[in-house]
Coordinates of C-alpha atoms and ligand atoms in Angstrom, one line a residue:
M22 CA 60.4 92.9 136.4
A23 CA 58.7 94.6 133.7
A24 CA 58.4 92.7 130.4
I25 CA 60.4 94.4 127.4
T26 CA 59.1 94.6 124.2
S27 CA 61.4 92.5 121.6
R28 CA 61.2 93.7 117.9
S29 CA 62.0 91.2 114.9
G30 CA 62.7 92.6 111.5
A31 CA 63.0 91.1 107.7
P32 CA 62.6 87.2 107.3
Y33 CA 65.9 87.4 105.5
A34 CA 68.5 89.9 104.3
R35 CA 70.3 90.2 101.0
I36 CA 72.9 92.5 99.2
M37 CA 70.9 95.3 97.5
G38 CA 73.6 97.3 95.8
V39 CA 77.5 97.5 95.3
G40 CA 79.8 100.3 94.7
A41 CA 83.4 101.1 94.5
Y42 CA 86.2 103.6 94.6
R43 CA 89.5 103.0 93.3
P44 CA 92.5 106.1 94.0
V45 CA 93.6 107.6 90.5
R46 CA 97.1 106.8 91.1
I47 CA 98.4 103.5 89.3
V48 CA 101.7 102.4 90.8
P49 CA 103.7 99.8 89.0
N50 CA 106.2 97.5 90.5
S51 CA 109.0 99.6 89.0
D52 CA 108.0 102.3 91.5
V53 CA 108.4 100.0 94.4
V54 CA 111.5 97.7 93.9
E55 CA 114.4 100.4 94.8
A56 CA 113.7 100.8 98.0
I57 CA 113.3 97.2 99.0
D58 CA 116.2 95.9 96.5
S59 CA 113.4 93.4 94.7
S60 CA 112.5 93.0 91.1
D61 CA 109.2 93.2 89.3
E62 CA 109.6 89.6 88.4
W63 CA 110.0 88.7 92.1
I64 CA 106.9 90.6 93.1
Q65 CA 104.8 89.1 90.3
Q66 CA 106.3 85.7 91.2
R67 CA 105.8 85.9 94.7
S68 CA 102.4 87.9 94.6
G69 CA 100.9 88.2 91.3
I70 CA 100.9 92.1 91.5
K71 CA 101.4 94.2 88.6
T72 CA 100.5 97.5 89.8
R73 CA 98.3 98.6 92.9
R74 CA 96.3 101.6 93.6
W75 CA 98.0 104.2 96.2
A76 CA 95.7 106.9 97.5
G77 CA 96.9 111.0 96.9
P78 CA 96.6 113.4 99.3
D79 CA 92.5 114.1 98.6
E80 CA 91.5 110.7 98.4
S81 CA 91.1 110.5 102.5
V82 CA 89.2 107.3 104.1
Q83 CA 86.0 109.7 104.4
M84 CA 86.5 110.9 101.1
M85 CA 87.1 107.4 99.4
S86 CA 84.1 105.7 101.6
V87 CA 81.8 108.3 100.4
E88 CA 82.1 107.8 96.5
A89 CA 81.7 104.0 96.8
S90 CA 78.8 104.7 98.9
R91 CA 77.0 107.2 96.8
I92 CA 76.9 104.1 94.1
A93 CA 76.0 101.6 96.5
I94 CA 73.1 103.3 97.4
E95 CA 72.0 104.3 93.9
R96 CA 72.4 100.8 92.7
A97 CA 70.2 99.4 95.4
G98 CA 67.7 102.0 94.3
L99 CA 67.4 103.8 97.6
D100 CA 68.3 107.4 98.8
A101 CA 70.7 108.0 101.6
S102 CA 68.2 109.2 103.9
Q103 CA 66.7 105.5 103.8
I104 CA 70.2 103.9 105.3
D105 CA 69.6 103.7 109.1
C106 CA 72.8 101.9 110.1
V107 CA 76.6 102.8 108.8
V108 CA 79.2 100.3 109.3
V109 CA 82.7 100.9 108.4
A110 CA 85.4 98.6 108.4
T111 CA 89.0 99.9 108.6
V112 CA 92.3 99.9 110.0
S113 CA 93.4 102.9 108.9
H114 CA 91.0 105.9 109.8
L115 CA 94.3 107.3 112.1
L116 CA 92.1 109.6 114.3
Q117 CA 91.1 107.3 117.2
T118 CA 88.0 108.9 117.8
P119 CA 85.0 109.5 116.9
A120 CA 84.5 106.7 114.5
V121 CA 84.6 107.7 110.9
A122 CA 81.3 106.1 110.2
T123 CA 79.6 108.9 111.6
A124 CA 81.4 111.4 109.4
I125 CA 80.6 109.4 106.3
A126 CA 77.0 108.7 107.5
H127 CA 76.7 112.6 107.8
E128 CA 78.4 113.3 104.2
L129 CA 75.9 110.9 102.4
G130 CA 72.8 112.8 103.9
T131 CA 71.3 109.8 105.9
D132 CA 68.7 110.8 108.6
H133 CA 71.1 110.3 111.8
A134 CA 71.9 106.7 110.9
A135 CA 73.5 104.7 113.8
A136 CA 77.1 104.8 112.8
F137 CA 80.2 103.1 114.3
D138 CA 83.6 101.5 113.0
I139 CA 84.8 98.0 113.1
S140 CA 88.5 96.7 113.3
A141 CA 88.9 93.4 111.7
A142 CA 91.7 93.8 109.5
C143 CA 91.5 92.5 105.7
S144 CA 88.3 90.5 107.2
G145 CA 86.6 93.4 108.2
F146 CA 84.2 93.7 105.3
C147 CA 82.8 90.1 105.8
H148 CA 82.4 90.7 109.5
G149 CA 80.3 93.9 108.6
I150 CA 78.2 91.9 106.0
A151 CA 77.3 89.3 108.8
L152 CA 76.5 92.1 111.4
A153 CA 74.2 94.0 108.8
S154 CA 72.4 90.5 108.2
D155 CA 71.7 90.1 111.5
I156 CA 70.6 93.8 112.2
V157 CA 68.3 93.7 109.2
R158 CA 66.7 90.5 110.5
A159 CA 66.3 91.6 114.0
G160 CA 64.9 94.8 112.9
S161 CA 67.4 96.9 114.4
A162 CA 67.6 98.8 111.0
E163 CA 66.4 98.2 107.7
H164 CA 69.0 99.0 105.2
V165 CA 72.7 98.9 106.6
L166 CA 75.7 100.4 104.8
V167 CA 78.8 98.3 104.8
V168 CA 82.0 99.8 104.0
G169 CA 85.6 98.6 103.5
V170 CA 88.1 101.1 103.5
E171 CA 92.1 101.5 103.6
R172 CA 94.5 104.2 103.0
L173 CA 97.3 101.4 104.2
T174 CA 100.0 103.8 102.6
D175 CA 99.9 106.2 105.5
I176 CA 101.0 103.1 107.8
L177 CA 103.1 101.4 105.3
D178 CA 106.9 101.3 105.2
L179 CA 108.1 101.7 101.9
T180 CA 111.6 100.1 102.7
D181 CA 110.3 96.9 104.4
R182 CA 110.5 94.2 101.8
G183 CA 107.8 92.0 103.4
T184 CA 104.8 94.7 102.9
A185 CA 105.7 97.6 100.6
F186 CA 104.9 95.8 97.4
I187 CA 101.6 94.3 98.9
F188 CA 99.4 96.8 100.5
A189 CA 97.3 99.2 98.6
D190 CA 94.3 101.8 99.2
G191 CA 90.5 102.1 98.0
A192 CA 87.2 101.6 99.5
G193 CA 84.3 99.3 98.5
A194 CA 80.6 99.4 99.9
A195 CA 77.4 97.2 99.9
V196 CA 73.8 98.0 101.0
V197 CA 72.1 95.2 102.9
G198 CA 68.4 95.2 103.2
P199 CA 65.6 93.2 103.9
S200 CA 64.5 90.1 101.6
D201 CA 61.6 87.7 101.1
T202 CA 64.2 84.9 100.2
P203 CA 67.8 84.1 101.6
G204 CA 70.6 86.4 100.4
I205 CA 73.0 86.0 102.8
G206 CA 74.1 82.7 104.3
P207 CA 75.4 82.2 107.7
V208 CA 78.7 83.3 108.5
V209 CA 81.6 81.4 109.6
W210 CA 83.9 83.3 111.4
G211 CA 86.5 83.1 114.3
S212 CA 90.0 84.2 115.2
D213 CA 93.2 83.1 116.6
G214 CA 94.7 85.5 118.9
E215 CA 97.7 83.4 119.6
Q216 CA 98.8 84.7 116.3
F217 CA 98.4 88.3 117.3
D218 CA 102.2 89.3 116.1
L219 CA 101.8 87.7 112.5
I220 CA 100.6 91.1 111.4
R221 CA 100.6 93.9 113.3
Q222 CA 101.0 97.5 113.7
R223 CA 104.9 97.3 114.8
E224 CA 104.5 100.0 117.6
D225 CA 102.2 101.0 120.3
W226 CA 100.9 104.7 119.6
R227 CA 102.2 105.1 123.3
D228 CA 106.0 104.3 122.6
V229 CA 105.9 106.8 119.8
V230 CA 104.2 109.5 121.6
G231 CA 105.6 108.8 125.1
S232 CA 104.7 111.0 127.7
P233 CA 106.2 114.3 129.2
E234 CA 108.7 112.5 131.0
V235 CA 109.8 109.7 128.7
P236 CA 109.3 110.9 125.1
G237 CA 108.5 108.8 122.7
S238 CA 110.1 107.4 119.3
G239 CA 108.3 110.0 117.3
V240 CA 108.5 107.5 114.4
M241 CA 105.0 106.6 112.8
P242 CA 103.9 103.1 113.4
H243 CA 103.9 100.9 110.4
L244 CA 102.5 97.8 109.3
T245 CA 104.6 94.9 109.7
M246 CA 104.0 91.1 108.5
Q247 CA 105.6 87.7 109.2
G248 CA 104.9 86.7 105.6
N249 CA 105.6 83.3 105.3
S250 CA 103.5 81.9 108.4
V251 CA 100.8 84.2 107.0
F252 CA 101.1 82.3 103.5
R253 CA 101.0 78.9 105.0
W254 CA 97.6 79.6 107.4
A255 CA 95.9 81.3 104.7
S256 CA 96.7 79.1 102.0
F257 CA 94.9 76.2 104.0
A258 CA 93.3 76.8 106.9
M259 CA 91.1 79.3 105.0
A260 CA 90.0 76.7 102.5
K261 CA 88.5 74.8 105.3
I262 CA 86.5 78.0 106.4
G263 CA 85.2 78.5 102.7
Q264 CA 84.1 75.1 102.9
Q265 CA 82.4 75.3 105.9
A266 CA 80.7 78.6 104.9
L267 CA 79.1 76.6 101.9
D268 CA 78.2 73.8 103.9
A269 CA 76.3 76.3 106.3
A270 CA 74.5 77.7 103.5
G271 CA 73.6 74.2 101.9
V272 CA 75.3 75.2 98.6
G273 CA 77.3 72.6 97.0
L274 CA 80.3 73.3 94.8
D275 CA 78.6 72.6 91.7
D276 CA 76.0 75.6 92.7
L277 CA 78.9 78.1 93.3
D278 CA 79.2 80.6 90.5
V279 CA 81.7 82.8 92.0
F280 CA 84.3 82.8 94.4
V281 CA 85.7 86.2 96.1
P282 CA 88.3 85.7 98.2
H283 CA 90.3 88.4 100.2
Q284 CA 92.8 90.0 97.5
A285 CA 95.9 89.0 99.6
N286 CA 98.0 87.3 97.2
M287 CA 97.5 85.7 94.0
R288 CA 99.2 82.7 95.0
I289 CA 97.2 82.5 98.1
I290 CA 94.1 82.6 95.6
D291 CA 95.5 80.1 93.8
A292 CA 96.2 77.7 96.7
M293 CA 93.1 78.5 98.3
A294 CA 90.8 77.2 95.2
R295 CA 92.9 74.2 94.8
S296 CA 92.2 73.1 98.2
M297 CA 88.8 73.6 97.8
K298 CA 88.7 71.9 94.8
L299 CA 86.9 74.7 93.2
P300 CA 85.3 73.5 89.6
D301 CA 86.6 75.3 86.4
T302 CA 82.9 76.7 86.2
V303 CA 83.2 79.0 89.2
R304 CA 84.4 82.4 88.3
I305 CA 87.3 83.5 90.7
A306 CA 88.3 86.8 91.5
R307 CA 91.9 88.0 90.7
D308 CA 91.6 91.7 91.3
V309 CA 95.1 91.7 93.4
A310 CA 97.1 91.9 90.0
D311 CA 96.5 95.4 89.4
Q312 CA 94.7 96.5 92.6
G313 CA 97.2 95.2 95.5
N314 CA 96.1 94.2 98.7
S315 CA 93.6 96.7 100.1
S316 CA 92.7 95.0 102.9
A317 CA 89.1 95.7 104.3
A318 CA 88.3 97.1 100.9
S319 CA 89.4 94.0 98.6
V320 CA 86.6 92.1 98.7
P321 CA 84.1 94.7 98.0
L322 CA 86.4 96.3 95.3
A323 CA 86.8 92.6 93.8
L324 CA 83.2 91.7 93.8
D325 CA 82.4 95.4 92.2
R326 CA 84.8 94.6 89.6
M327 CA 83.6 91.0 88.8
M328 CA 79.9 92.7 88.4
A329 CA 81.3 95.3 86.4
E330 CA 83.0 92.8 83.8
G331 CA 79.9 90.4 83.8
D332 CA 81.9 87.7 85.7
A333 CA 79.3 88.0 88.6
R334 CA 75.6 88.2 87.1
S335 CA 72.5 89.1 89.2
G336 CA 71.3 85.8 90.9
D337 CA 74.6 84.2 91.1
T338 CA 75.8 82.2 94.1
A339 CA 79.1 83.7 95.5
L340 CA 81.6 82.5 98.1
L341 CA 83.2 85.7 100.2
I342 CA 86.0 84.8 102.5
A343 CA 88.1 87.4 104.3
F344 CA 90.9 86.7 106.6
G345 CA 93.9 88.8 107.9
A346 CA 95.3 90.3 111.0
G347 CA 94.3 89.1 114.4
L348 CA 94.4 86.4 113.1
S349 CA 90.8 86.7 112.2
Y350 CA 88.4 85.4 109.7
A351 CA 84.8 85.7 108.1
A352 CA 83.2 83.8 105.3
Q353 CA 79.4 83.7 103.8
V354 CA 77.7 82.6 100.7
V355 CA 75.8 85.6 99.1
T356 CA 73.3 86.3 96.3
I357 CA 74.9 88.7 93.4
P358 CA 72.2 91.8 93.5
Ligands
COA8 N1 112.0 90.9 97.0 C1 113.1 90.3 96.9 N2 113.6 89.2 97.4 C2 112.9 89.2 98.6 C3 111.9 90.2 99.3 C4 111.4 91.2 98.0 N3 110.6 92.0 98.3 N4 111.3 89.8 100.5 C5 112.3 88.4 100.6 N5 113.0 88.5 99.6 C6 113.9 87.1 99.5 C7 114.6 87.0 100.9 O1 115.6 87.6 101.3 C8 114.9 85.4 100.7 O2 116.0 85.1 99.9 P1 117.2 84.3 100.5 O3 116.2 82.8 99.8 O4 117.9 84.5 99.2 O5 117.3 84.4 101.6 C9 113.6 84.9 99.8 O6 113.5 86.5 99.1 C10 112.6 84.4 100.5 O7 112.1 84.9 101.6 P2 111.2 85.0 102.6 O8 110.8 86.2 103.7 O9 111.1 83.6 103.0 O10 109.7 85.3 101.1 P3 108.4 84.6 101.0 O11 109.0 83.4 99.9 O12 108.0 84.0 102.3 O13 107.7 85.5 100.3 C11 105.9 87.1 100.7 C12 107.2 86.7 100.8 C13 105.5 88.4 101.3 C14 105.7 87.3 99.2 C15 105.0 85.9 101.1 O14 105.3 85.3 102.5 C16 103.5 86.1 101.2 O15 103.3 86.1 99.9 N6 103.1 86.0 102.4 C17 101.6 86.3 102.5 C18 101.5 87.7 102.8 C19 100.2 88.0 102.4 O16 99.5 87.9 101.6 N7 99.6 88.7 103.1 C20 98.5 89.2 103.4 C21 97.5 88.5 104.1 S1 95.9 89.7 104.9

């Protein structure tokens, strides 16, 4: 048996830079209420959402990703040619293959970076950060670009009362690279496939397209969600996961500066903060109010905003947690770059 040479990378990994792209169009509740027989008051009370960002025709998954990534790479103090792996978390790149990550890597000007997509719905970005950290520490790449991007309006049924007012579009990106000190804590992640149907694409593509013998429906598959069950799961089970991520990183509540939960819904964010007994000193991301829920993009968009507004400062300790369809979840403690 031949001896296989192994490889090891940096002692630790850290987030080096963050960037974001928000679609230009701001959509107020008044624009969505008619089709779902709702009201601005109901939406604000149930979700905390006042406005959301919806992409225009030119704001594709690739375009938004490239814009966010360029900013993240620049803030990391790097050139795109130094990125040697690109991980894109999305559920709304509607071309089954190839991975949009390859096109993004090419447009950015990386030097033949490894590039692949991951599908973990709203928890995709935190899965990507976990992978990136391990990739850097294993030496498989030196600088990993992680993108969370969605154009959910392509798969949104604007007449569906349970989803039309919640979901949104956008992109966020982070560069993960080597570090002499720990900058990304151990991930706590998992899934509960027993609840596979709670948030899902309603129809299988084969039922939509059909076959020459049996034509399909021809109707675009849409997102569907059993909101009440998701709400209960996210509000309570996810607080425990957040605490486990803090414990795994050896970070106490008093040492935590910033909390960036998935921007699902303001009531879920508040319920998690209460369940976790976060001290008043912890600054909490509340980007959902005017961004909506942009799934894989929500955590990096919220993080970018907190950094821009001075609520997350360089060296701060932040807890990231994301959760959604699958059901799947991932959480980790990170140091703000
Ligand atoms: N506008 C106005 N009324 C609505 C409505 C809408 N869009 N959708 C439902 N309703 C009404 C229902 O008809 C029902 O009325 P009734 O009491 O007279 O029968 C009432 O509101 C409650 O319906 P329900 O479906 O139980 O809503 P809810 O209280 O669970 O709220 C959500 C709906 C979607 C806001 C809530 O379930 C939620 O926030 N879930 C989590 C969703 C989420 O964040 N998902 C992302 C995770 S990745």
